PDB file of C-alpha atoms in Angstrom:
ATOM      1  CA  MET A 543      42.823  78.906 -25.526  1.00  0.00           C
ATOM      2  CA  THR A 544      41.392  75.959 -27.520  1.00  0.00           C
ATOM      3  CA  LEU A 545      38.827  73.370 -26.548  1.00  0.00           C
ATOM      4  CA  ARG A 546      41.514  70.877 -26.856  1.00  0.00           C
ATOM      5  CA  SER A 547      43.488  72.177 -23.989  1.00  0.00           C
ATOM      6  CA  LEU A 548      40.414  71.740 -21.461  1.00  0.00           C
ATOM      7  CA  LEU A 549      40.255  67.945 -22.255  1.00  0.00           C
ATOM      8  CA  PRO A 550      42.146  65.314 -20.490  1.00  0.00           C
ATOM      9  CA  VAL A 551      45.066  63.772 -22.215  1.00  0.00           C
ATOM     10  CA  SER A 552      45.854  60.122 -21.993  1.00  0.00           C
ATOM     11  CA  ARG A 553      49.434  58.591 -21.657  1.00  0.00           C
ATOM     12  CA  ASP A 554      49.996  58.394 -25.321  1.00  0.00           C
ATOM     13  CA  ARG A 555      49.251  62.167 -25.589  1.00  0.00           C
ATOM     14  CA  SER A 556      46.110  61.727 -27.375  1.00  0.00           C
ATOM     15  CA  VAL A 557      42.835  63.371 -26.147  1.00  0.00           C
ATOM     16  CA  ALA A 558      41.054  61.004 -23.690  1.00  0.00           C
ATOM     17  CA  ASN A 559      37.230  60.594 -23.719  1.00  0.00           C
ATOM     18  CA  PRO A 560      35.964  62.652 -20.888  1.00  0.00           C
ATOM     19  CA  PHE A 561      32.837  60.408 -20.532  1.00  0.00           C
ATOM     20  CA  VAL A 562      34.944  57.372 -19.868  1.00  0.00           C
ATOM     21  CA  SER A 563      36.395  58.678 -16.735  1.00  0.00           C
ATOM     22  CA  LEU A 564      33.008  60.083 -15.680  1.00  0.00           C
ATOM     23  CA  GLN A 565      31.532  56.497 -16.172  1.00  0.00           C
ATOM     24  CA  ARG A 566      34.383  55.171 -13.862  1.00  0.00           C
ATOM     25  CA  GLU A 567      33.647  57.575 -11.126  1.00  0.00           C
ATOM     26  CA  ILE A 568      30.045  56.852 -11.180  1.00  0.00           C
ATOM     27  CA  ASP A 569      30.525  53.235 -11.161  1.00  0.00           C
ATOM     28  CA  ARG A 570      32.916  53.570  -8.078  1.00  0.00           C
ATOM     29  CA  LEU A 571      30.387  55.872  -6.452  1.00  0.00           C
ATOM     30  CA  PHE A 572      27.623  53.213  -6.623  1.00  0.00           C
ATOM     31  CA  GLU A 573      30.095  50.413  -5.564  1.00  0.00           C
ATOM     32  CA  ASP A 574      31.039  52.464  -2.473  1.00  0.00           C
ATOM     33  CA  PHE A 575      27.283  53.156  -1.796  1.00  0.00           C
ATOM     34  CA  THR A 576      26.224  49.505  -1.980  1.00  0.00           C
ATOM     35  CA  ARG A 577      29.054  48.135  -0.112  1.00  0.00           C
ATOM     36  CA  GLY A 578      27.447  48.216   3.306  1.00  0.00           C
ATOM     37  CA  PHE A 579      24.252  46.568   2.412  1.00  0.00           C
ATOM     38  CA  PRO A 580      23.589  43.077   3.487  1.00  0.00           C
ATOM     39  CA  THR A 581      23.139  40.287   0.946  1.00  0.00           C
ATOM     40  CA  LEU A 582      20.673  37.492   0.798  1.00  0.00           C
ATOM     41  CA  ALA A 583      23.251  34.766   1.886  1.00  0.00           C
ATOM     42  CA  PRO A 584      22.945  31.936   1.725  1.00  0.00           C
ATOM     43  CA  PHE A 585      20.572  32.620  -1.184  1.00  0.00           C
ATOM     44  CA  THR A 586      23.343  34.145  -3.347  1.00  0.00           C
ATOM     45  CA  GLY A 587      24.808  32.589  -6.098  1.00  0.00           C
ATOM     46  CA  GLY A 588      27.603  35.099  -6.733  1.00  0.00           C
ATOM     47  CA  ASN A 589      25.404  37.828  -8.200  1.00  0.00           C
ATOM     48  CA  GLY A 590      23.968  39.309  -5.166  1.00  0.00           C
ATOM     49  CA  GLY A 591      20.317  39.368  -5.873  1.00  0.00           C
ATOM     50  CA  SER A 592      19.461  35.956  -7.131  1.00  0.00           C
ATOM     51  CA  LEU A 593      17.681  33.402  -4.782  1.00  0.00           C
ATOM     52  CA  THR A 594      19.960  30.507  -5.289  1.00  0.00           C
ATOM     53  CA  PRO A 595      20.112  28.290  -2.259  1.00  0.00           C
ATOM     54  CA  SER A 596      23.390  26.799  -1.123  1.00  0.00           C
ATOM     55  CA  VAL A 597      23.097  22.953  -1.782  1.00  0.00           C
ATOM     56  CA  ASP A 598      25.503  20.084  -0.356  1.00  0.00           C
ATOM     57  CA  VAL A 599      25.291  16.625  -1.908  1.00  0.00           C
ATOM     58  CA  SER A 600      26.868  13.734   0.099  1.00  0.00           C
ATOM     59  CA  GLU A 601      26.878   9.878  -0.467  1.00  0.00           C
ATOM     60  CA  THR A 602      26.929   6.731   1.581  1.00  0.00           C
ATOM     61  CA  ASP A 603      26.766   3.152   0.493  1.00  0.00           C
ATOM     62  CA  LYS A 604      22.850   3.188   0.497  1.00  0.00           C
ATOM     63  CA  GLU A 605      21.747   6.653  -0.166  1.00  0.00           C
ATOM     64  CA  ILE A 606      22.452  10.232  -1.507  1.00  0.00           C
ATOM     65  CA  GLU A 607      21.656  12.996   0.769  1.00  0.00           C
ATOM     66  CA  ILE A 608      20.850  16.536  -0.530  1.00  0.00           C
ATOM     67  CA  THR A 609      20.877  19.139   1.865  1.00  0.00           C
ATOM     68  CA  ALA A 610      19.721  22.846   1.053  1.00  0.00           C
ATOM     69  CA  GLU A 611      19.763  25.768   3.256  1.00  0.00           C
ATOM     70  CA  LEU A 612      16.342  27.702   3.082  1.00  0.00           C
ATOM     71  CA  PRO A 613      15.906  30.058   5.851  1.00  0.00           C
ATOM     72  CA  GLY A 614      12.544  31.551   6.369  1.00  0.00           C
ATOM     73  CA  LEU A 615      10.761  28.987   4.305  1.00  0.00           C
ATOM     74  CA  GLU A 616       8.206  26.348   5.397  1.00  0.00           C
ATOM     75  CA  GLU A 617       7.062  23.170   3.940  1.00  0.00           C
ATOM     76  CA  LYS A 618       4.434  24.774   1.779  1.00  0.00           C
ATOM     77  CA  ASP A 619       6.878  27.057   0.173  1.00  0.00           C
ATOM     78  CA  VAL A 620       9.001  24.399  -1.309  1.00  0.00           C
ATOM     79  CA  GLN A 621       8.118  21.999  -3.970  1.00  0.00           C
ATOM     80  CA  ILE A 622      10.334  19.052  -5.004  1.00  0.00           C
ATOM     81  CA  ASN A 623       9.891  16.998  -8.327  1.00  0.00           C
ATOM     82  CA  VAL A 624      11.525  14.080  -9.844  1.00  0.00           C
ATOM     83  CA  ALA A 625      11.222  13.378 -13.730  1.00  0.00           C
ATOM     84  CA  ASP A 626      13.615  11.659 -16.003  1.00  0.00           C
ATOM     85  CA  ASN A 627      16.264  11.113 -13.294  1.00  0.00           C
ATOM     86  CA  VAL A 628      16.345  14.837 -12.420  1.00  0.00           C
ATOM     87  CA  LEU A 629      15.302  16.214  -9.118  1.00  0.00           C
ATOM     88  CA  THR A 630      14.219  19.782  -9.038  1.00  0.00           C
ATOM     89  CA  ILE A 631      13.746  21.778  -5.933  1.00  0.00           C
ATOM     90  CA  ARG A 632      11.680  24.804  -6.273  1.00  0.00           C
ATOM     91  CA  GLY A 633      10.558  27.558  -3.848  1.00  0.00           C
ATOM     92  CA  GLU A 634       9.243  30.952  -3.269  1.00  0.00           C
ATOM     93  CA  LYS A 635      10.065  33.325  -0.472  1.00  0.00           C
ATOM     94  CA  SER A 636       8.130  36.356   0.494  1.00  0.00           C
ATOM     95  CA  ALA A 637       8.624  38.523   3.512  1.00  0.00           C
ATOM     96  CA  GLU A 638       6.837  41.721   4.711  1.00  0.00           C
ATOM     97  CA  LYS A 639       8.432  43.780   7.521  1.00  0.00           C
ATOM     98  CA  GLU A 640       6.587  46.660   9.056  1.00  0.00           C
ATOM     99  CA  GLN A 641       7.702  49.325  11.389  1.00  0.00           C
ATOM    100  CA  LYS A 642       5.577  52.052  13.091  1.00  0.00           C
ATOM    101  CA  ASP A 643       6.790  54.975  15.062  1.00  0.00           C
ATOM    102  CA  LYS A 644       5.026  58.269  16.033  1.00  0.00           C
ATOM    103  CA  ASN A 645       6.451  60.142  12.980  1.00  0.00           C
ATOM    104  CA  TYR A 646       6.746  57.390  10.344  1.00  0.00           C
ATOM    105  CA  ARG A 647       5.443  54.138   9.123  1.00  0.00           C
ATOM    106  CA  LEU A 648       7.815  51.776   7.080  1.00  0.00           C
ATOM    107  CA  VAL A 649       6.651  48.691   5.349  1.00  0.00           C
ATOM    108  CA  GLU A 650       9.129  46.573   3.275  1.00  0.00           C
ATOM    109  CA  ARG A 651       8.205  43.783   1.080  1.00  0.00           C
ATOM    110  CA  SER A 652      10.486  41.141  -0.605  1.00  0.00           C
ATOM    111  CA  TYR A 653       9.596  38.263  -2.946  1.00  0.00           C
ATOM    112  CA  GLY A 654      11.688  35.893  -4.886  1.00  0.00           C
ATOM    113  CA  SER A 655      11.713  32.392  -6.309  1.00  0.00           C
ATOM    114  CA  PHE A 656      14.388  29.816  -6.940  1.00  0.00           C
ATOM    115  CA  GLU A 657      14.926  26.559  -8.619  1.00  0.00           C
ATOM    116  CA  ARG A 658      17.631  24.027  -8.344  1.00  0.00           C
ATOM    117  CA  THR A 659      17.996  20.827 -10.438  1.00  0.00           C
ATOM    118  CA  LEU A 660      20.325  17.929  -9.992  1.00  0.00           C
ATOM    119  CA  GLU A 661      20.806  14.884 -12.004  1.00  0.00           C
ATOM    120  CA  LEU A 662      20.240  11.526 -10.183  1.00  0.00           C
ATOM    121  CA  PRO A 663      21.731   8.006 -11.211  1.00  0.00           C
ATOM    122  CA  SER A 664      19.650   6.021 -13.594  1.00  0.00           C
ATOM    123  CA  GLY A 665      17.337   3.616 -11.880  1.00  0.00           C
ATOM    124  CA  VAL A 666      16.360   5.691  -8.740  1.00  0.00           C
ATOM    125  CA  ASP A 667      12.963   4.684  -7.315  1.00  0.00           C
ATOM    126  CA  ALA A 668      11.217   8.160  -7.406  1.00  0.00           C
ATOM    127  CA  ASP A 669       8.595   6.763  -4.833  1.00  0.00           C
ATOM    128  CA  ALA A 670      11.255   6.051  -2.159  1.00  0.00           C
ATOM    129  CA  ILE A 671      12.541   9.598  -2.064  1.00  0.00           C
ATOM    130  CA  LYS A 672      12.028  11.317   1.148  1.00  0.00           C
ATOM    131  CA  ALA A 673      12.179  15.038   2.121  1.00  0.00           C
ATOM    132  CA  SER A 674      12.139  17.071   5.325  1.00  0.00           C
ATOM    133  CA  LEU A 675      12.418  20.589   6.207  1.00  0.00           C
ATOM    134  CA  SER A 676      13.623  21.568   9.782  1.00  0.00           C
ATOM    135  CA  LYS A 677      14.784  25.008  10.937  1.00  0.00           C
ATOM    136  CA  GLY A 678      15.544  26.275   7.448  1.00  0.00           C
ATOM    137  CA  VAL A 679      17.448  23.261   6.268  1.00  0.00           C
ATOM    138  CA  LEU A 680      15.889  20.789   3.579  1.00  0.00           C
ATOM    139  CA  LYS A 681      17.052  17.402   3.680  1.00  0.00           C
ATOM    140  CA  VAL A 682      16.131  15.071   0.722  1.00  0.00           C
ATOM    141  CA  THR A 683      17.216  11.462   1.016  1.00  0.00           C
ATOM    142  CA  VAL A 684      17.499   9.529  -2.306  1.00  0.00           C
ATOM    143  CA  PRO A 685      17.966   5.799  -1.920  1.00  0.00           C
ATOM    144  CA  LYS A 686      20.647   4.475  -4.290  1.00  0.00           C
ATOM    145  CA  PRO A 687      19.391   2.062  -6.999  1.00  0.00           C
ATOM    146  CA  THR A 688      20.466  -1.754  -6.564  1.00  0.00           C
ATOM    147  CA  PRO A 689      23.242  -2.486  -8.880  1.00  0.00           C
ATOM    148  CA  ALA A 690      22.181  -4.574 -11.872  1.00  0.00           C
ATOM    149  CA  GLN A 691      22.885  -8.335 -11.329  1.00  0.00           C
ATOM    150  CA  ALA A 692      24.381 -10.132 -14.195  1.00  0.00           C
ATOM    151  CA  LYS A 693      22.345 -13.065 -15.258  1.00  0.00           C
ATOM    152  CA  LYS A 694      23.830 -16.052 -16.734  1.00  0.00           C
ATOM    153  CA  VAL A 695      22.015 -17.199 -20.082  1.00  0.00           C
ATOM    154  CA  GLU A 696      22.320 -21.076 -20.827  1.00  0.00           C
ATOM    155  CA  VAL A 697      23.234 -21.558 -24.605  1.00  0.00           C
ATOM    156  CA  LYS A 698      21.226 -24.536 -25.956  1.00  0.00           C
ATOM    157  CA  VAL A 699      22.080 -26.389 -28.998  1.00  0.00           C
ATOM    158  CA  ALA A 700      19.971 -25.643 -32.014  1.00  0.00           C
ATOM    159  CA  SER A 701      17.930 -28.447 -33.494  1.00  0.00           C
TER     160      SER A 701
END
């Protein structure tokens, strides 16, 4: 018996790499294992561990309203900056959970920060922007800039 007879054979009858199938099985095992764990929604951005809050932007005739879901955060945890017509929402979340029982003590800590940037229309008055946080929902109200008025310039005869 040769070593070649012990290795798996691929469809085209060539010897397959045994480590590729081992890697697939390990990946499948970890996927199955982590499938039941809760995610950080609504702080997920598709990658499961990133703290990227969900943001909704709506517009009326007079203002732009930005709403972000920030569960568990307080006003002191959120910072909003405006520079060069870019609105930046930053935040940091930290949580500590402790369980004590007769036979054990469990302490879990989690930390994370996020940053979202949104481009605003030119001419926005940064001093007129208002923000409030209530029950984990941040609401930022940006007044729309007044449209530029065309001014007629009189042409005079040169002397």
